XYZ file of C-alpha atoms in Angstrom:
600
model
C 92.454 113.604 105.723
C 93.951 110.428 103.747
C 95.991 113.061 102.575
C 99.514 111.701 102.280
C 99.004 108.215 102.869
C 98.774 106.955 99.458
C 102.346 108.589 98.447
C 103.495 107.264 101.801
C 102.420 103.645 101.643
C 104.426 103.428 98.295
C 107.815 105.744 99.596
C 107.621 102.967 102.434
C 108.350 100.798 99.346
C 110.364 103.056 97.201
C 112.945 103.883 99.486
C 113.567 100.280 100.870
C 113.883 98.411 97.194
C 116.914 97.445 95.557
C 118.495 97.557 92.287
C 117.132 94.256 90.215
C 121.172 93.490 89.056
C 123.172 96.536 90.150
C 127.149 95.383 90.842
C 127.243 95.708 94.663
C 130.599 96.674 94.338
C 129.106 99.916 93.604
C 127.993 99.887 97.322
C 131.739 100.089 98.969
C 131.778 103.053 100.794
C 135.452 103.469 99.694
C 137.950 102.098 97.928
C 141.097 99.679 99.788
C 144.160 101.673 100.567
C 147.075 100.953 98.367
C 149.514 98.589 100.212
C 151.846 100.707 102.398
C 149.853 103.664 102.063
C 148.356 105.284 105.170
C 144.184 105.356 105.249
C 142.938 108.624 105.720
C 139.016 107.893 106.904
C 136.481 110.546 105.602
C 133.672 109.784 107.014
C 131.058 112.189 105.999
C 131.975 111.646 102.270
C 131.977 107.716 102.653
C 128.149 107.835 104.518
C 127.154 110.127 101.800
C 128.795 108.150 98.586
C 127.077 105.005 100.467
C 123.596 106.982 100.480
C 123.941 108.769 97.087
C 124.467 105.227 95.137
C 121.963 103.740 97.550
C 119.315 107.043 96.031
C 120.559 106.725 92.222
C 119.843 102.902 92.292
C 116.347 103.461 93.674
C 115.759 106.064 91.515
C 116.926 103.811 88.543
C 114.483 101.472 89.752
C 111.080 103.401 91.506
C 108.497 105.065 89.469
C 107.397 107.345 91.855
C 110.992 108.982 92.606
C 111.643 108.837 88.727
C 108.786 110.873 88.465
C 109.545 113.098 91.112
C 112.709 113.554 89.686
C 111.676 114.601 86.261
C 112.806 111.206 84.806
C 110.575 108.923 82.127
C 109.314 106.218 83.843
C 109.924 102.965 81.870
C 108.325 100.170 84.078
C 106.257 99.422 87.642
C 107.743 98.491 90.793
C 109.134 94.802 91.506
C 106.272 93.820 93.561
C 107.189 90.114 94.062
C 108.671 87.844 96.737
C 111.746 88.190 95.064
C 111.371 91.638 95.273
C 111.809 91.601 98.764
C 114.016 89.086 99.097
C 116.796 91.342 96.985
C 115.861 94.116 98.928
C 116.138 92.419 102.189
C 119.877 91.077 100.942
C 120.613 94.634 99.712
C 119.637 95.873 103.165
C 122.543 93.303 104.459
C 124.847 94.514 102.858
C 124.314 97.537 102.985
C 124.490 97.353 107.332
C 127.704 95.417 106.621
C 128.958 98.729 104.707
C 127.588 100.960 107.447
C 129.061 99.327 110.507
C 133.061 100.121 109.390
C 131.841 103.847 109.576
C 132.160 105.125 113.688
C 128.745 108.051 113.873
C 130.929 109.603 116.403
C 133.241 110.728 114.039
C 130.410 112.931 112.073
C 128.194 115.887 112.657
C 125.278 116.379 114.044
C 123.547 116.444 110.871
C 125.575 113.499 109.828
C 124.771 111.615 112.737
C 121.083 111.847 111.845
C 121.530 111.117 108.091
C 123.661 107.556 109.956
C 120.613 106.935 111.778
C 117.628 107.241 109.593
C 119.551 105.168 106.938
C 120.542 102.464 109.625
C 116.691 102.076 110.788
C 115.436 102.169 107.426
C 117.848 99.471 105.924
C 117.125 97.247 109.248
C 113.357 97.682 108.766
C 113.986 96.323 105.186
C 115.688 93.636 106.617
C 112.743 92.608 108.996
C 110.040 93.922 106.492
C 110.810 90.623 104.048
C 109.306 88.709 107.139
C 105.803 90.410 106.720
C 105.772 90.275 102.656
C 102.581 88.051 102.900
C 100.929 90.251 105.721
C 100.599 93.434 102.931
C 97.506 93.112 100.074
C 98.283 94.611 97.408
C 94.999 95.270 95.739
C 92.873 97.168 97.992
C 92.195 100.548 97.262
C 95.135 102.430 98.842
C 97.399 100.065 97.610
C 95.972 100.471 94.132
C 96.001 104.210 94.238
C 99.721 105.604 94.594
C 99.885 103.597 91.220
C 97.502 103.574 89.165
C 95.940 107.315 90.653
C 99.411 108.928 90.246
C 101.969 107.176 88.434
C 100.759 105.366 85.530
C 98.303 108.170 84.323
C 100.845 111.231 84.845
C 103.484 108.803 83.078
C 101.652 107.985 80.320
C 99.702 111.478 79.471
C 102.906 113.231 80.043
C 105.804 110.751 77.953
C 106.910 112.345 74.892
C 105.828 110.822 71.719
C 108.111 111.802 69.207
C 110.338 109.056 67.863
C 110.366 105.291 67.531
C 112.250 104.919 71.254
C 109.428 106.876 72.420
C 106.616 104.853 71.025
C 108.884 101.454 72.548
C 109.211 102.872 76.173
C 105.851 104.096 75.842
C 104.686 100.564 74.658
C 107.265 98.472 77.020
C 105.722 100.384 79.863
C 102.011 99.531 78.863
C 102.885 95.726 78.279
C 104.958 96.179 82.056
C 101.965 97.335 83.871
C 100.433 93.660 82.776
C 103.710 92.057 84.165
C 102.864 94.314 87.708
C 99.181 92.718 87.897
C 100.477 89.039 87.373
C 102.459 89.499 90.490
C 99.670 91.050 92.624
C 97.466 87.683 90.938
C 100.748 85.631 92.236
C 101.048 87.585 96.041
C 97.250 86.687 96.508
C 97.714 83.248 95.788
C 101.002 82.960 98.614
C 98.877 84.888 100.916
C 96.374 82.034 100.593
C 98.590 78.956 101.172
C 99.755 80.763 104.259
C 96.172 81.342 105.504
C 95.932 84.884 104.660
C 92.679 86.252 102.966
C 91.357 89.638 102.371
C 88.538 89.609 104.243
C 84.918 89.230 102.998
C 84.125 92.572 103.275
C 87.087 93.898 101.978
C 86.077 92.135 98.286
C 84.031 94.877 97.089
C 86.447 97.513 96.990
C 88.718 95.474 95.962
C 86.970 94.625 92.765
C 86.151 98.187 92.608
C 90.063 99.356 92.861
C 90.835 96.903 89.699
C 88.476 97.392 87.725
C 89.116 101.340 87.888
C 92.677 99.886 86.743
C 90.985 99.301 83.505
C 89.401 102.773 82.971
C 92.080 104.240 84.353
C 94.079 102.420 81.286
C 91.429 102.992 78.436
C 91.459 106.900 79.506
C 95.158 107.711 79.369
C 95.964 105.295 76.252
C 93.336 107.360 74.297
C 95.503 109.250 71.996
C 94.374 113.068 71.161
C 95.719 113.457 67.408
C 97.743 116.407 68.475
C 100.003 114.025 70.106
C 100.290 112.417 67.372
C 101.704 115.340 64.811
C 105.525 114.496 64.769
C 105.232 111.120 64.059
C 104.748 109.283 60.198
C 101.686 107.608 59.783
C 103.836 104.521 59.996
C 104.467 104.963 63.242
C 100.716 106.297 64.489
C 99.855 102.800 63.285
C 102.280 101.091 65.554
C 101.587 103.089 68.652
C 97.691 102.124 68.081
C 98.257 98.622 67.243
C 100.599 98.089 69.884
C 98.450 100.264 72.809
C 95.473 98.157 71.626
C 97.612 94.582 71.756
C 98.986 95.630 75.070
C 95.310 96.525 76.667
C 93.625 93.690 74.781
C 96.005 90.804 74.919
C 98.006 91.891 78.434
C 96.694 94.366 80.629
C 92.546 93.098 80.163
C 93.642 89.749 80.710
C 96.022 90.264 83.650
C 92.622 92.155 85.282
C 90.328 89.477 84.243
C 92.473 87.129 85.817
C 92.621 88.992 89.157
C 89.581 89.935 89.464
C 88.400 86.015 88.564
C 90.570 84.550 91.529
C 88.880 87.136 94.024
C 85.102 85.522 92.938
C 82.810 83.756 94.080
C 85.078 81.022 95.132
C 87.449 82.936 97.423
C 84.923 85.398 98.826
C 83.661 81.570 100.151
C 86.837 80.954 101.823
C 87.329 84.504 102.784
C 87.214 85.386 106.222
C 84.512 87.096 108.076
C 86.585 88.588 111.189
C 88.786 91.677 109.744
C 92.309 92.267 110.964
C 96.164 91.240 111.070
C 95.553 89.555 114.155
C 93.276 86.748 112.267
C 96.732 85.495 110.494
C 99.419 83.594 111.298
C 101.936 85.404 113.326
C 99.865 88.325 112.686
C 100.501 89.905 116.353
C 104.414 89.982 115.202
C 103.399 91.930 112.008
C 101.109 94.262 113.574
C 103.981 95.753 116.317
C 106.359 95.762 113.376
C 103.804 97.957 111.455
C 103.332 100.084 114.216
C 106.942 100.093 114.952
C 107.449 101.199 111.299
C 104.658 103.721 111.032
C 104.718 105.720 114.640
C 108.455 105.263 114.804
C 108.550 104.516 118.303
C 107.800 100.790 119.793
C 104.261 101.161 121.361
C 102.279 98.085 122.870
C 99.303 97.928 121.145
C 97.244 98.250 124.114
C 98.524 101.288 125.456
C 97.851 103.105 122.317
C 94.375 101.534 122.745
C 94.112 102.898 126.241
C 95.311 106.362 125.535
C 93.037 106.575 122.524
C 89.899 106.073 124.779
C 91.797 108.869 127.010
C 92.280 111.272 124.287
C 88.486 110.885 123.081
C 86.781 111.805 126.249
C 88.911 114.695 126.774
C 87.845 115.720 123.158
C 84.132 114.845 123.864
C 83.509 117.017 126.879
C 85.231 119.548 124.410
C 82.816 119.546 122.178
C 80.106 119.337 124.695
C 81.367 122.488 126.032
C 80.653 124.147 123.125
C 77.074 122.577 122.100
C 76.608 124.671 125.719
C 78.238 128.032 124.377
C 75.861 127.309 121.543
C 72.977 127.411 123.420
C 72.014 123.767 122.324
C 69.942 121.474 124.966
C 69.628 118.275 122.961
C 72.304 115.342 122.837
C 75.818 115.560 120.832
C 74.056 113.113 118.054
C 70.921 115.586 117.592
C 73.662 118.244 117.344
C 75.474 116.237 114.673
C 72.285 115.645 112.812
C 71.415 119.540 112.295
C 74.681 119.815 111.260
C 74.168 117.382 108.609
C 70.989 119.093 107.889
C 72.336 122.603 107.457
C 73.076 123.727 103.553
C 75.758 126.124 104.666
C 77.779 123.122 105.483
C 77.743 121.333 101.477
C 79.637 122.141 98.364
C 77.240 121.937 95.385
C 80.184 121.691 93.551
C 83.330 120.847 93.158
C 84.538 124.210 92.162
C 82.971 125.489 95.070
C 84.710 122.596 97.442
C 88.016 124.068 96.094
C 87.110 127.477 96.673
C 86.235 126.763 100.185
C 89.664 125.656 101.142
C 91.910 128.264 99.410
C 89.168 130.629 101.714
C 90.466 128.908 104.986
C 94.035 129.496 103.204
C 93.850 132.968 102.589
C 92.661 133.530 106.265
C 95.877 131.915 107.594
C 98.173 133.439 105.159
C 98.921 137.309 107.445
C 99.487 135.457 110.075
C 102.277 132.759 109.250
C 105.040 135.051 109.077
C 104.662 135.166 112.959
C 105.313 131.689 113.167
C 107.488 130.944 110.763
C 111.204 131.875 109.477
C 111.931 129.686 106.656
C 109.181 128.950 103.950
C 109.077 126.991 101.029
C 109.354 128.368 96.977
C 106.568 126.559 95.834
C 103.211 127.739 95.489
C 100.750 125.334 96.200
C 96.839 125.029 95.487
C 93.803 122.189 95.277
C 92.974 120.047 92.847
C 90.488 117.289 92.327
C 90.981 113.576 92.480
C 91.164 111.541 88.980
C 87.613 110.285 88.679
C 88.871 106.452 88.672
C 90.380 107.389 92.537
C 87.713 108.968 94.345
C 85.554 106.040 94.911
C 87.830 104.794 97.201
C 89.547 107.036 99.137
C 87.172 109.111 101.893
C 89.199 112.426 101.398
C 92.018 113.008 99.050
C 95.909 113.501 99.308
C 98.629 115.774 99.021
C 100.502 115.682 96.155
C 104.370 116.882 95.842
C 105.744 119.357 93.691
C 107.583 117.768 90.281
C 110.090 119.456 87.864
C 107.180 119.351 85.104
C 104.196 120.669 87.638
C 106.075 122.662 90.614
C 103.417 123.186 92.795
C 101.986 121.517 95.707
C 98.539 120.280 95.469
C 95.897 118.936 97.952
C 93.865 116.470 95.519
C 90.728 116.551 97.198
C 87.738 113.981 96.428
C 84.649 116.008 94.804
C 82.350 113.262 94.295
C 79.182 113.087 96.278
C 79.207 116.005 97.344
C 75.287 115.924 99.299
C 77.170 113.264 101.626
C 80.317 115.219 102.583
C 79.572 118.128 104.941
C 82.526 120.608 105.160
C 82.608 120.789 108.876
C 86.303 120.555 109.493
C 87.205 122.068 106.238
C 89.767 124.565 107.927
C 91.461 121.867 109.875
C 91.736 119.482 106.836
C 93.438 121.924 104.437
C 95.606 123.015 107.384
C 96.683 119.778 107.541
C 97.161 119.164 103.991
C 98.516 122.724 102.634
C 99.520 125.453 104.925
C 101.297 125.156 107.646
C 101.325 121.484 106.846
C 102.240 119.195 104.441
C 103.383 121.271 102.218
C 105.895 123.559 104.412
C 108.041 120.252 105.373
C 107.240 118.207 102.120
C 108.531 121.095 99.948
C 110.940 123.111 102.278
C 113.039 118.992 102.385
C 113.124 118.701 98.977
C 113.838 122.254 98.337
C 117.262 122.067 100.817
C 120.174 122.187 98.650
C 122.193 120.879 101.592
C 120.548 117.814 101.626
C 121.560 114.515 100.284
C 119.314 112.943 98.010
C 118.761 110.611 100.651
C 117.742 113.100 102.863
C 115.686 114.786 100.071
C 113.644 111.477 99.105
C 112.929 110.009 102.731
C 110.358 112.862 103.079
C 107.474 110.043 102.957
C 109.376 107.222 105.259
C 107.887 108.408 108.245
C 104.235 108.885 109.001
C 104.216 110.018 112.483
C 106.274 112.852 111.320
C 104.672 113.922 108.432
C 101.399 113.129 109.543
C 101.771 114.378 112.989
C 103.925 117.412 112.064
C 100.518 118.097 109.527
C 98.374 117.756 112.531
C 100.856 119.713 115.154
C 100.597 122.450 112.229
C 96.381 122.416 111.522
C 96.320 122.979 115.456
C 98.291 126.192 115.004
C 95.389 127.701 113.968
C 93.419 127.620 117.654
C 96.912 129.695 118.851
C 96.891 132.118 115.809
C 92.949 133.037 116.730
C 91.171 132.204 113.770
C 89.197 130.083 114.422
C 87.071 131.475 116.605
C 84.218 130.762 115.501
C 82.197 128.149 117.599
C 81.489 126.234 114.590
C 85.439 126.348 113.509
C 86.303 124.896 116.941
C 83.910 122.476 117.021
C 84.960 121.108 113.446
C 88.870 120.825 115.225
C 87.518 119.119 117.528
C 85.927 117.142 115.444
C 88.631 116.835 112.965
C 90.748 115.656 116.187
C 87.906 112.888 117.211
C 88.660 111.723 113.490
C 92.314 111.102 113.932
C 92.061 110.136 117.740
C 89.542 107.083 116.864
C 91.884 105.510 114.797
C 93.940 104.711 117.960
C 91.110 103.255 119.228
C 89.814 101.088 116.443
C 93.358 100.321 114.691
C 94.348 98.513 117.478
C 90.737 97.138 118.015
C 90.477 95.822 114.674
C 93.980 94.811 114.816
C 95.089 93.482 118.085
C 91.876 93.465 120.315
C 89.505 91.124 118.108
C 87.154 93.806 117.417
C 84.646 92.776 114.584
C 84.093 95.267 112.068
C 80.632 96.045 112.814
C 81.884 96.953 116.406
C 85.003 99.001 115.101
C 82.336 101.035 112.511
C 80.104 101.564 115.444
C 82.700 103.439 117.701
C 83.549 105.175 114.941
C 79.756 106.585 113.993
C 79.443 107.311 117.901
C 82.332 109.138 118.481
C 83.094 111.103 114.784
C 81.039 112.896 112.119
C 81.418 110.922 109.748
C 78.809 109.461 107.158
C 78.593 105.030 107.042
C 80.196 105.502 103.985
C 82.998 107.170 105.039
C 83.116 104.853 107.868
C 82.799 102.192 105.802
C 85.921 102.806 103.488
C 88.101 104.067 106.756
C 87.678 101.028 108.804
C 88.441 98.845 105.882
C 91.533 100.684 105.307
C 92.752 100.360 109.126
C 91.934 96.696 109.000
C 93.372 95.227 105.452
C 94.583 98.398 103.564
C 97.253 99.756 105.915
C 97.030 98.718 109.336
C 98.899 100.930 112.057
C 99.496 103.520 109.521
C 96.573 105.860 110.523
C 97.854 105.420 114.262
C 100.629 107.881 113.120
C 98.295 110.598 112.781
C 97.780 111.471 116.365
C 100.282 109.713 117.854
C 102.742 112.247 115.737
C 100.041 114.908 116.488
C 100.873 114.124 120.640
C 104.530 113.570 120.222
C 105.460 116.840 118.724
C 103.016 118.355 120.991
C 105.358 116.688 123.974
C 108.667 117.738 122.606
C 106.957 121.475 122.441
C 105.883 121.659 125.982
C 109.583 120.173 127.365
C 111.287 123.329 125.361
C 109.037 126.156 126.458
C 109.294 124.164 130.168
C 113.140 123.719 129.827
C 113.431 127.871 127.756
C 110.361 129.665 129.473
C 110.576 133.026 128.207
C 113.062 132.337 126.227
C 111.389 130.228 123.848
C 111.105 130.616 120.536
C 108.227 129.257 118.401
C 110.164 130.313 114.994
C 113.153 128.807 116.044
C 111.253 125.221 117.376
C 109.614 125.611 114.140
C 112.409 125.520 112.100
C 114.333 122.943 114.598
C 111.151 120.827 113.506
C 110.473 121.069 109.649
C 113.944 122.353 109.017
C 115.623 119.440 108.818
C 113.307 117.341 107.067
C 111.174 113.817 108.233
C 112.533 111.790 110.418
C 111.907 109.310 113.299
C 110.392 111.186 116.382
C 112.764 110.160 118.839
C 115.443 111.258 116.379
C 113.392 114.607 116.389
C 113.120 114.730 120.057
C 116.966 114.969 120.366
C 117.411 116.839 117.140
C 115.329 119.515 118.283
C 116.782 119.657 122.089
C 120.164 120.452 119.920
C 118.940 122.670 118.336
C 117.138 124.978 120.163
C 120.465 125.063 122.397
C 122.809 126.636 119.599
């Protein structure tokens, strides 16, 4: 259920950086006529040449989409106030660029490519504003790292040759460099009165200090490695790992973890939320703006979060009375907790579990579906260093050096995580969704890069489009089993509380106790789960989890206007493809997109 966040929190930041020194005459979308020469205006090529060198800086630049691209990665993200200053100023000039090119003159598909990459480079613009509102240690924000980048970089970089055993080293020495300026945003946040909260500390001491294992593990150099390189050089890769641990990474960490202690957990704050902070109220409806796509008061999403979860409670009560059950919904939920058939004993038997609910969807997507994706896709478990703070998993793109799509799922303590929902969740994560319109954008050779890479940039789609696509199920029939319903339901009581205690958290002055209280009334999940989801709504990524059902509702909306509009005319292949075939973007963009399309 975290499922994409991770790899979307850090695309958020990916695909809004800048180059560190690039010549921004690069950026002119085309040359200056010669002088008495006529100017013939292309516009399609000039809004592609303007996204292309805007993709190949980033790429230059961003671990993640280095990786994804089958590149080495050579150093961290620029994580510093000056980070988003250039990236702000890149933005600018970037808009100025932009404007001389009229949409009108382009497709429809080039009309959508004009506004995605409009909204994102004015959302980079405004993000600079909110630099201090974003911690950068907290588990999530740790994870897309130091989870996925630093250990696939580093097991994976070839060690063959003295440049390898310098980029390898140059990287190590860069990921201390990357920790100084989370040590340096924590500081600013503090002169401007912003504080992880008290009860926040814990995990965030727990998220660094996996940094370190996370380190020791990858750095530890098999021998096999090792075989085409002189002796010579085996003894400056170990000196020069150990030096960069020992003398720059450990004491980067130390230092971190020393300015979160016992001092700063005194000053800390006791009341969770952006709403605490100074013009936190601003940052919050540009965080929702950003992650839903669509500008949504705060309390209306509160409101129609309350609305959502008593339709699904009398849902679920409706089927505690097809059950036969007398008692009350939290007896219900406590035999459920009680019942063996609903735990794993292992992980290998969590894995099997899903690719079970898989199989059972797999004869019937065909009917649903006219364009699928080449790569195969599977489960696989969290890194150990990960799981303790993340509550499920994520899903995890296909690469040019591992080309299949993976749902990592969390297989630690297993006796507190009940598979009730387990066909929803992999749904959600696999097939039909995450990896149909992860894979199928990346796969679409008539995409721009652009297009290609902003896969992440927008929650509500991807996370609603995941959700719209888990629901599928309920239509395809199988999931009718009581206990399979009930776990949607539940699964849907998950996603719909976030609305609920986002924005309480948030925007409403909800303490955590009374946000983790809604959330144990009105979900099945354990205290510990609550524990670690209400701390990410509140300091980890606030707004982002309001894109889960929010998306979910949206695409739901734009579904029932075409088979209203088509009636027997509609097609659910052709709305599927309308929605997933053109890759992520805003939903309003979709809304219209989609409309279009379902008219040709």
């Amino acid at each position: 259920m975290r499922s994409i966040t991770p790899i979307v929190a850090a695309a958020v930041l990916l695909l809004t950086a800048c180059s560190e020194g690039g010549d921004t005459r690069s950026l002119n979308a085309a040359p200056a006529p010669v002088d008495g020469a006529v100017e013939t205006r292309d516009a399609a090529a000039e809004l592609l040449a303007l996204t292309d060198t805007y993709m190949a800086e980033l790429v230059r630049e961003q671990p993640y989409l280095q990786m994804m691209s089958g590149m080495r990665v050579t150093a961290l993200p620029d994580n510093s106030v000056a980070g988003a200053q250039k990236m702000a100023n890149t933005a600018k000039a970037l808009l100025d660029k932009l404007a001389t090119i009229d949409p009108a003159t382009l497709s429809h598909d080039g009309q959508m490519t004009y506004a995605m990459f409009k909204g994102q480079l004015e959302q980079a613009v405004e993000g600079e504003r909110f630099f201090w509102h974003k911690f950068n240690v907290t588990p999530y924000a740790v994870g897309i790292t130091f989870s996925t980048v630093v250990p696939a970089t580093l097991a994976n970089a070839p060690l063959a040759s003295e440049e390898d055993i310098d980029l390898y080293l140059a990287l190590l020495q860069d990921v201390g460099r990357y920790l100084d300026d989370d040590l340096t945003r924590l500081k600013g946040q503090e002169k401007r009165g912003i504080l992880l909260p008290k009860a926040a500390l814990p995990g965030a001491h727990t998220a660094i200090s996996g940094i370190g294992q996370t380190i020791a593990s990858v750095t530890a150099m098999d021998e096999n490695r090792l075989a085409n390189l002189e002796e010579s050089q085996r003894t400056r890769l170990r000196e020069g790992i150990a030096l960069a641990v020992n003398d720059r990474i450990k004491p980067a960490l130390d230092a971190l973890l020393a300015y979160q202690g016992s001092d700063y957990a005194t000053r800390a704050p006791e009341a969770v939320g952006l709403g605490q902070y100074p013009d936190g109220d601003a940052a919050y409806r540009f965080f929702i703006r950003k992650e839903t796509t669509m500008d949504l008061d705060p309390a209306e999403i509160h409101r129609r979060g309350l609305a959502y979860m008593a339709e699904i409670q009398a849902g679920m009560a409706a089927i505690r009375d097809e059950l036969g059950f007398e008692g009350s919904q939290q007896a219900f939920h406590d035999r459920m907790r009680a019942d063996p058939r609903l735990f794993a004993k292992t992980p290998e038997e969590v894995a099997a579990r899903y690719m079970g609910y898989i199989k059972r969807i797999e004869p019937h997507i065909p009917d649903y579906f006219a364009v699928l994706p080449k790569a195969t896709y599977g489960v696989k478990r969290l890194d150990a260093a990960a799981e303790p703070g993340m509550t499920f998993g994520f899903y995890q793109a296909p690469t040019p050096s591992d080309p299949r799509g993976y749902y990592r799922f969390n297989g630690s303590k297993l006796e507190s995580r009940p598979m009730v929902w387990t066909g929803a969740l992999i749904y959600h994560e696999l097939v039909p969704g995450h990896h149909f319109h992860i894979a199928l954008q990346r796969e679409n050779e008539n995409f721009s890069e652009f297009r290609k890479q902003t896969g992440m940039m927008y929650a509500a789609f991807t996370e609603g489009w995941a959700n719209y696509a888990a629901s599928l199920a309920n239509e395809m029939g199988i999931m009718e089993d009581p206990y399979d319903r009930y776990g949607w339901l539940l699964f849907n009581a998950f996603i719909t509380n976030r609305l609920v205690v986002d924005t309480g958290m948030n925007y409403q002055g909800w303490s955590l106790e009374r946000a983790r209280e809604y959330m144990m009334e009105n979900t099945f999940s354990s205290e510990e789960e609550v524990a670690t989801e209400t701390l990410r709504y509140a300091t980890d990524l606030p707004a982002q989890s309001l894109a889960y059902k929010l998306g979910l509702e949206k695409i739901r909306e734009i579904r029932k206007a075409e088979e209203a509009r088509l009636g027997e005319d509609f097609d659910i292949k052709k709305f599927h493809t309308a929605t997933v075939g053109s890759g992520a973007m805003p939903l309003p963009l979709l809304e219209q997109h989609v409309d279009w399309f379902m008219q040709q």
